[in-house]
């Protein structure tokens, strides 16, 4: 098939990892892949595609007529079979480009944010709307924007082998960390406050936080106020996150909301014990007390207690991490995700 992926993302997060992994895997399966991105997009450096397969357009917003026309011409010229959009502001552009009978329009919904009623018309043309979790599917149904027969639940998948390779190189130490965009919804301030409590009980512990975002300055100030400056490091963007995850003893997700929790699954694949807040996505991924610990959202004491419990009991920590790794392999492999999405492409 000739497949065009579209993303106007200006940063690289879970949704962009999904697009890159899906594109690379489908290309390896023999399909012809193309990707439309914004100027200065971080996506191209994660794609194993020749430059001529990457289309750079403004993709300013849902009403970007210039980009819509360029996409339309590209779809006709390349005889695209599938147009797959990943961000809400790209839906209308993708729908316009795929309006002919021979081209099918697919959407992946990566987030739990409510869709606007404006999207009802745009998504009416979608052959399928892929939800990355049951929680996202539930939100789609509640919105009334898409029909039940359009929804397909395909949980995210990750390249488990990547973590196997990284673990072989990891240098273990007493390290607790988190990865994610530095924004309010991720509640990294709760992680930092928990770190202060953990540090008082385990003085040798070091803490790391990887990610980019506007919230870094206030988080750095909080670290300073809590007296953690000598043991808490902000790493910014990390290219090979698997190496960092494999070096951690405990991964913490203090998020307020997660549609799936890709970083959680990556930590599981890295055979690192996880303490996560009880978000919709985390509850689908983690079996509490078996493949990780789930704690109430916003409860700093419970986050700290969960991490301390695992640090104090290496045997329990390692056993939980081993079960988590096995669950990640069985339920969230990239090959499974790609095969299910490929099946949807072929069916439409």
Short mmCIF file of C-alpha atoms in Angstrom, two decimals:
data_model
loop_
_atom_site.label_atom_id
_atom_site.label_comp_id
_atom_site.label_asym_id
_atom_site.label_seq_id
_atom_site.Cartn_x
_atom_site.Cartn_y
_atom_site.Cartn_z
CA UNK A 1 0.00 0.00 0.00
CA UNK A 2 0.94 3.67 -0.42
CA UNK A 3 0.52 5.21 3.04
CA UNK A 4 0.79 8.84 4.14
CA UNK A 5 1.21 9.63 7.84
CA UNK A 6 0.50 13.22 8.90
CA UNK A 7 1.69 14.96 12.09
CA UNK A 8 2.07 18.67 12.82
CA UNK A 9 3.86 17.91 16.12
CA UNK A 10 6.63 20.32 17.05
CA UNK A 11 7.99 18.15 19.89
CA UNK A 12 8.68 14.43 20.25
CA UNK A 13 6.52 12.54 22.72
CA UNK A 14 4.60 9.28 22.93
CA UNK A 15 2.40 9.99 19.90
CA UNK A 16 5.42 10.80 17.79
CA UNK A 17 7.25 7.66 18.93
CA UNK A 18 4.13 5.71 17.87
CA UNK A 19 4.15 7.32 14.42
CA UNK A 20 7.89 6.76 13.91
CA UNK A 21 7.79 3.11 15.04
CA UNK A 22 4.68 2.40 12.96
CA UNK A 23 6.14 4.06 9.86
CA UNK A 24 9.49 2.28 10.10
CA UNK A 25 7.88 -1.11 10.73
CA UNK A 26 5.36 -0.79 7.88
CA UNK A 27 8.17 0.26 5.54
CA UNK A 28 10.11 -2.87 6.53
CA UNK A 29 6.99 -4.90 5.72
CA UNK A 30 7.18 -3.68 2.11
CA UNK A 31 4.69 -0.80 2.06
CA UNK A 32 5.52 2.61 0.56
CA UNK A 33 5.49 5.12 3.41
CA UNK A 34 5.40 8.92 3.26
CA UNK A 35 5.23 11.37 6.16
CA UNK A 36 3.97 14.98 6.15
CA UNK A 37 5.48 17.17 8.87
CA UNK A 38 6.01 20.81 9.83
CA UNK A 39 9.29 22.65 9.24
CA UNK A 40 11.77 21.87 12.04
CA UNK A 41 9.75 18.82 13.07
CA UNK A 42 11.68 16.38 15.31
CA UNK A 43 10.13 13.40 13.49
CA UNK A 44 12.39 13.02 10.41
CA UNK A 45 15.46 12.06 12.43
CA UNK A 46 13.53 9.12 13.89
CA UNK A 47 12.34 7.88 10.49
CA UNK A 48 14.21 5.40 8.35
CA UNK A 49 12.94 6.96 5.14
CA UNK A 50 14.77 8.71 2.29
CA UNK A 51 14.33 12.53 2.25
CA UNK A 52 12.05 12.42 -0.79
CA UNK A 53 9.50 10.47 1.25
CA UNK A 54 9.14 13.31 3.77
CA UNK A 55 6.82 16.16 2.80
CA UNK A 56 7.33 19.44 4.68
CA UNK A 57 4.28 21.73 4.88
CA UNK A 58 3.18 24.59 7.18
CA UNK A 59 0.37 22.49 8.79
CA UNK A 60 -0.51 25.59 10.82
CA UNK A 61 -3.98 24.60 11.96
CA UNK A 62 -7.24 22.92 10.93
CA UNK A 63 -8.03 25.74 8.49
CA UNK A 64 -4.69 25.82 6.69
CA UNK A 65 -6.00 25.90 3.10
CA UNK A 66 -2.53 25.99 1.55
CA UNK A 67 -1.45 22.79 3.33
CA UNK A 68 -4.76 21.08 2.53
CA UNK A 69 -4.29 21.74 -1.18
CA UNK A 70 -0.67 20.59 -1.12
CA UNK A 71 -1.69 17.37 0.66
CA UNK A 72 -4.47 16.83 -1.87
CA UNK A 73 -2.05 17.17 -4.80
CA UNK A 74 0.45 14.87 -3.10
CA UNK A 75 -2.19 12.20 -2.45
CA UNK A 76 -3.27 12.24 -6.09
CA UNK A 77 0.26 12.28 -7.48
CA UNK A 78 1.48 9.40 -5.29
CA UNK A 79 -1.80 7.48 -5.52
CA UNK A 80 -2.02 7.22 -1.74
CA UNK A 81 -4.24 4.43 -0.41
CA UNK A 82 -4.26 5.42 3.27
CA UNK A 83 -4.02 8.85 4.91
CA UNK A 84 -3.39 8.48 8.65
CA UNK A 85 -3.64 11.51 10.97
CA UNK A 86 -2.43 11.68 14.58
CA UNK A 87 -3.28 15.17 15.90
CA UNK A 88 -6.70 16.83 16.10
CA UNK A 89 -5.61 19.93 14.20
CA UNK A 90 -4.59 17.69 11.28
CA UNK A 91 -7.91 15.87 10.97
CA UNK A 92 -9.60 18.31 8.61
CA UNK A 93 -6.52 18.54 6.35
CA UNK A 94 -6.20 14.76 6.19
CA UNK A 95 -9.94 14.32 5.59
CA UNK A 96 -9.83 16.77 2.68
CA UNK A 97 -6.81 15.02 1.14
CA UNK A 98 -8.53 11.62 1.44
CA UNK A 99 -11.93 12.68 0.13
CA UNK A 100 -11.76 10.55 -3.03
CA UNK A 101 -13.22 7.05 -2.99
CA UNK A 102 -9.90 5.29 -3.64
CA UNK A 103 -8.18 6.87 -0.60
CA UNK A 104 -9.14 5.95 2.96
CA UNK A 105 -8.85 8.21 6.01
CA UNK A 106 -7.62 6.76 9.35
CA UNK A 107 -7.15 8.54 12.69
CA UNK A 108 -5.31 7.47 15.83
CA UNK A 109 -6.57 9.12 18.98
CA UNK A 110 -3.67 9.30 21.45
CA UNK A 111 -5.20 11.49 24.18
CA UNK A 112 -8.19 11.68 26.51
CA UNK A 113 -9.06 15.31 25.79
CA UNK A 114 -12.62 15.79 24.58
CA UNK A 115 -13.21 16.18 20.87
CA UNK A 116 -15.13 19.25 19.75
CA UNK A 117 -18.48 18.89 18.02
CA UNK A 118 -16.74 20.55 15.07
CA UNK A 119 -14.92 17.26 14.54
CA UNK A 120 -18.19 15.39 13.89
CA UNK A 121 -18.21 16.40 10.22
CA UNK A 122 -14.47 15.87 9.74
CA UNK A 123 -14.39 12.44 11.35
CA UNK A 124 -17.54 11.28 9.57
CA UNK A 125 -15.22 10.42 6.67
CA UNK A 126 -12.84 8.36 8.83
CA UNK A 127 -12.86 4.66 7.96
CA UNK A 128 -11.51 3.93 11.45
CA UNK A 129 -10.65 5.90 14.57
CA UNK A 130 -7.98 3.92 16.44
CA UNK A 131 -8.01 4.35 20.24
CA UNK A 132 -4.71 3.55 21.97
CA UNK A 133 -6.53 2.30 25.08
CA UNK A 134 -9.98 1.35 26.37
CA UNK A 135 -10.01 4.66 28.27
CA UNK A 136 -9.63 6.59 25.00
CA UNK A 137 -12.34 4.47 23.37
CA UNK A 138 -14.67 5.23 26.29
CA UNK A 139 -14.05 8.95 25.84
CA UNK A 140 -14.71 8.68 22.10
CA UNK A 141 -18.04 6.96 22.73
CA UNK A 142 -19.03 9.56 25.32
CA UNK A 143 -18.25 12.41 22.93
CA UNK A 144 -20.85 11.29 20.41
CA UNK A 145 -18.54 12.57 17.67
CA UNK A 146 -17.76 9.18 16.10
CA UNK A 147 -19.89 6.12 15.47
CA UNK A 148 -19.31 2.89 17.38
CA UNK A 149 -18.45 0.98 14.19
CA UNK A 150 -15.63 3.46 13.46
CA UNK A 151 -13.80 2.77 16.75
CA UNK A 152 -11.00 0.21 16.95
CA UNK A 153 -8.98 -0.31 20.15
CA UNK A 154 -5.32 -1.10 19.47
CA UNK A 155 -3.06 -0.62 22.51
CA UNK A 156 0.31 1.00 21.91
CA UNK A 157 3.30 -1.21 21.21
CA UNK A 158 7.01 -0.75 21.85
CA UNK A 159 10.20 -2.22 20.46
CA UNK A 160 10.96 -4.58 23.36
CA UNK A 161 14.28 -5.66 21.82
CA UNK A 162 15.55 -2.10 22.17
CA UNK A 163 15.31 -2.45 25.95
CA UNK A 164 16.97 -5.85 25.95
CA UNK A 165 20.02 -4.32 24.25
CA UNK A 166 20.07 -1.36 26.63
CA UNK A 167 19.83 -3.51 29.75
CA UNK A 168 22.98 -5.39 28.75
CA UNK A 169 24.85 -2.07 28.83
CA UNK A 170 23.24 -0.57 31.94
CA UNK A 171 25.25 0.35 35.02
CA UNK A 172 22.96 -0.15 37.97
CA UNK A 173 22.84 2.14 40.98
CA UNK A 174 20.24 3.37 43.46
CA UNK A 175 18.41 5.61 41.02
CA UNK A 176 14.78 6.80 40.94
CA UNK A 177 13.51 8.72 37.96
CA UNK A 178 10.77 9.80 35.62
CA UNK A 179 10.41 10.75 31.96
CA UNK A 180 7.81 13.05 30.43
CA UNK A 181 6.98 16.48 29.15
CA UNK A 182 7.55 19.15 31.80
CA UNK A 183 3.98 20.36 32.04
CA UNK A 184 1.37 20.63 34.78
CA UNK A 185 -0.64 17.52 33.87
CA UNK A 186 2.40 15.31 34.47
CA UNK A 187 2.60 16.50 38.11
CA UNK A 188 6.37 16.27 38.25
CA UNK A 189 6.18 18.55 41.30
CA UNK A 190 4.59 15.63 43.16
CA UNK A 191 7.51 13.43 42.11
CA UNK A 192 9.98 16.03 43.40
CA UNK A 193 8.18 16.34 46.75
CA UNK A 194 8.13 12.56 47.03
CA UNK A 195 11.87 12.55 46.22
CA UNK A 196 12.50 14.77 49.27
CA UNK A 197 10.71 12.25 51.49
CA UNK A 198 12.47 9.27 49.90
CA UNK A 199 15.84 10.98 50.19
CA UNK A 200 15.46 11.42 53.93
CA UNK A 201 15.02 7.64 54.29
CA UNK A 202 17.53 6.56 51.64
CA UNK A 203 20.30 9.19 51.64
CA UNK A 204 22.29 7.41 48.90
CA UNK A 205 19.46 7.68 46.34
CA UNK A 206 19.83 9.88 43.27
CA UNK A 207 16.90 11.25 41.26
CA UNK A 208 16.55 12.16 37.59
CA UNK A 209 13.85 13.74 35.44
CA UNK A 210 14.08 13.65 31.66
CA UNK A 211 11.94 15.79 29.38
CA UNK A 212 11.45 19.21 27.86
CA UNK A 213 8.87 21.87 28.58
CA UNK A 214 8.05 25.30 29.90
CA UNK A 215 7.68 24.03 33.45
CA UNK A 216 11.37 23.32 33.98
CA UNK A 217 12.21 26.61 35.68
CA UNK A 218 9.55 26.26 38.40
CA UNK A 219 10.49 22.61 38.95
CA UNK A 220 14.16 23.53 39.33
CA UNK A 221 13.16 26.14 41.90
CA UNK A 222 11.19 23.52 43.83
CA UNK A 223 14.22 21.19 43.87
CA UNK A 224 16.30 24.04 45.29
CA UNK A 225 13.71 24.89 47.95
CA UNK A 226 13.55 21.26 49.09
CA UNK A 227 17.33 20.99 49.37
CA UNK A 228 17.65 18.38 46.63
CA UNK A 229 20.05 20.22 44.33
CA UNK A 230 22.95 17.84 45.02
CA UNK A 231 20.98 14.70 44.21
CA UNK A 232 18.31 15.68 41.64
CA UNK A 233 19.23 16.09 37.96
CA UNK A 234 17.22 17.50 35.07
CA UNK A 235 18.39 15.73 31.92
CA UNK A 236 16.37 17.55 29.26
CA UNK A 237 15.73 15.61 26.08
CA UNK A 238 17.20 12.09 26.10
CA UNK A 239 17.69 10.39 22.72
CA UNK A 240 18.14 6.86 24.04
CA UNK A 241 15.62 6.74 26.84
CA UNK A 242 15.93 2.97 27.07
CA UNK A 243 19.43 3.30 28.53
CA UNK A 244 18.20 5.68 31.22
CA UNK A 245 15.21 3.45 32.06
CA UNK A 246 17.46 0.40 32.36
CA UNK A 247 19.71 2.29 34.78
CA UNK A 248 16.80 3.13 37.12
CA UNK A 249 15.82 1.06 40.14
CA UNK A 250 12.33 2.60 40.25
CA UNK A 251 10.41 4.57 37.63
CA UNK A 252 7.77 7.02 38.88
CA UNK A 253 4.75 8.28 36.96
CA UNK A 254 2.99 10.93 39.05
CA UNK A 255 0.73 12.05 36.21
CA UNK A 256 -2.77 13.45 36.62
CA UNK A 257 -3.99 11.82 33.42
CA UNK A 258 -2.60 9.24 30.99
CA UNK A 259 -4.48 7.94 27.96
CA UNK A 260 -2.13 4.94 27.79
CA UNK A 261 1.17 5.54 29.59
CA UNK A 262 3.84 4.75 27.01
CA UNK A 263 6.71 5.66 29.35
CA UNK A 264 5.27 3.26 31.94
CA UNK A 265 5.29 0.39 29.45
CA UNK A 266 8.82 1.31 28.37
CA UNK A 267 9.94 1.16 32.01
CA UNK A 268 8.29 -2.25 32.32
CA UNK A 269 10.10 -3.46 29.18
CA UNK A 270 13.35 -2.16 30.70
CA UNK A 271 12.71 -4.47 33.69
CA UNK A 272 12.46 -1.48 36.01
CA UNK A 273 9.96 -1.45 38.86
CA UNK A 274 7.17 1.12 38.46
CA UNK A 275 5.21 3.26 40.90
CA UNK A 276 2.40 5.06 39.06
CA UNK A 277 -0.63 7.12 39.95
CA UNK A 278 -3.95 5.50 39.27
CA UNK A 279 -4.68 7.16 35.92
CA UNK A 280 -6.98 5.61 33.32
CA UNK A 281 -4.05 4.48 31.20
CA UNK A 282 -1.92 3.18 34.07
CA UNK A 283 -4.77 0.99 35.32
CA UNK A 284 -4.97 -0.70 31.92
CA UNK A 285 -1.22 -1.30 31.80
CA UNK A 286 -0.31 -2.23 35.41
CA UNK A 287 -1.66 -5.04 37.55
CA UNK A 288 -1.35 -3.53 41.01
CA UNK A 289 1.10 -5.28 43.35
CA UNK A 290 2.06 -7.69 40.57
CA UNK A 291 3.58 -5.72 37.68
CA UNK A 292 3.80 -2.38 39.50
CA UNK A 293 2.36 -0.27 42.30
CA UNK A 294 -0.64 2.00 41.76
CA UNK A 295 -1.19 4.94 44.13
CA UNK A 296 -3.80 7.73 44.33
CA UNK A 297 -3.30 10.74 42.06
CA UNK A 298 -1.82 13.68 43.94
CA UNK A 299 -0.88 11.66 47.03
CA UNK A 300 2.81 12.52 47.56
CA UNK A 301 3.07 10.37 50.71
CA UNK A 302 1.79 7.28 48.91
CA UNK A 303 4.17 7.85 45.99
CA UNK A 304 7.08 8.14 48.44
CA UNK A 305 5.95 5.10 50.43
CA UNK A 306 5.63 3.01 47.26
CA UNK A 307 9.13 3.87 46.09
CA UNK A 308 10.56 3.36 49.60
CA UNK A 309 8.90 -0.06 49.83
CA UNK A 310 10.61 -1.16 46.61
CA UNK A 311 13.99 0.33 47.49
CA UNK A 312 13.93 -1.38 50.90
CA UNK A 313 13.05 -4.75 49.43
CA UNK A 314 15.29 -5.57 46.43
CA UNK A 315 13.87 -9.09 46.14
CA UNK A 316 10.31 -7.78 45.74
CA UNK A 317 11.51 -5.03 43.39
CA UNK A 318 13.33 -7.42 41.09
CA UNK A 319 10.47 -9.94 41.04
CA UNK A 320 7.94 -7.24 40.22
CA UNK A 321 10.19 -5.83 37.50
CA UNK A 322 10.64 -9.29 35.94
CA UNK A 323 6.86 -9.83 35.82
CA UNK A 324 6.41 -6.35 34.34
CA UNK A 325 8.93 -7.11 31.60
CA UNK A 326 7.10 -10.32 30.70
CA UNK A 327 3.76 -8.48 30.59
CA UNK A 328 5.22 -5.80 28.31
CA UNK A 329 6.52 -8.49 25.94
CA UNK A 330 3.23 -10.35 25.83
CA UNK A 331 0.78 -7.45 25.66
CA UNK A 332 2.54 -4.43 24.21
CA UNK A 333 4.93 -5.56 21.49
CA UNK A 334 5.45 -3.31 18.50
CA UNK A 335 4.97 -6.21 16.08
CA UNK A 336 1.49 -6.87 17.52
CA UNK A 337 0.47 -3.21 17.22
CA UNK A 338 1.77 -2.87 13.65
CA UNK A 339 0.09 -6.09 12.54
CA UNK A 340 -3.27 -4.93 13.94
CA UNK A 341 -3.02 -1.51 12.28
CA UNK A 342 -1.91 -3.09 8.99
CA UNK A 343 -4.97 -5.35 9.18
CA UNK A 344 -7.20 -2.28 9.54
CA UNK A 345 -5.54 -0.59 6.55
CA UNK A 346 -6.14 -3.69 4.43
CA UNK A 347 -9.72 -4.13 5.61
CA UNK A 348 -10.74 -0.60 4.56
#
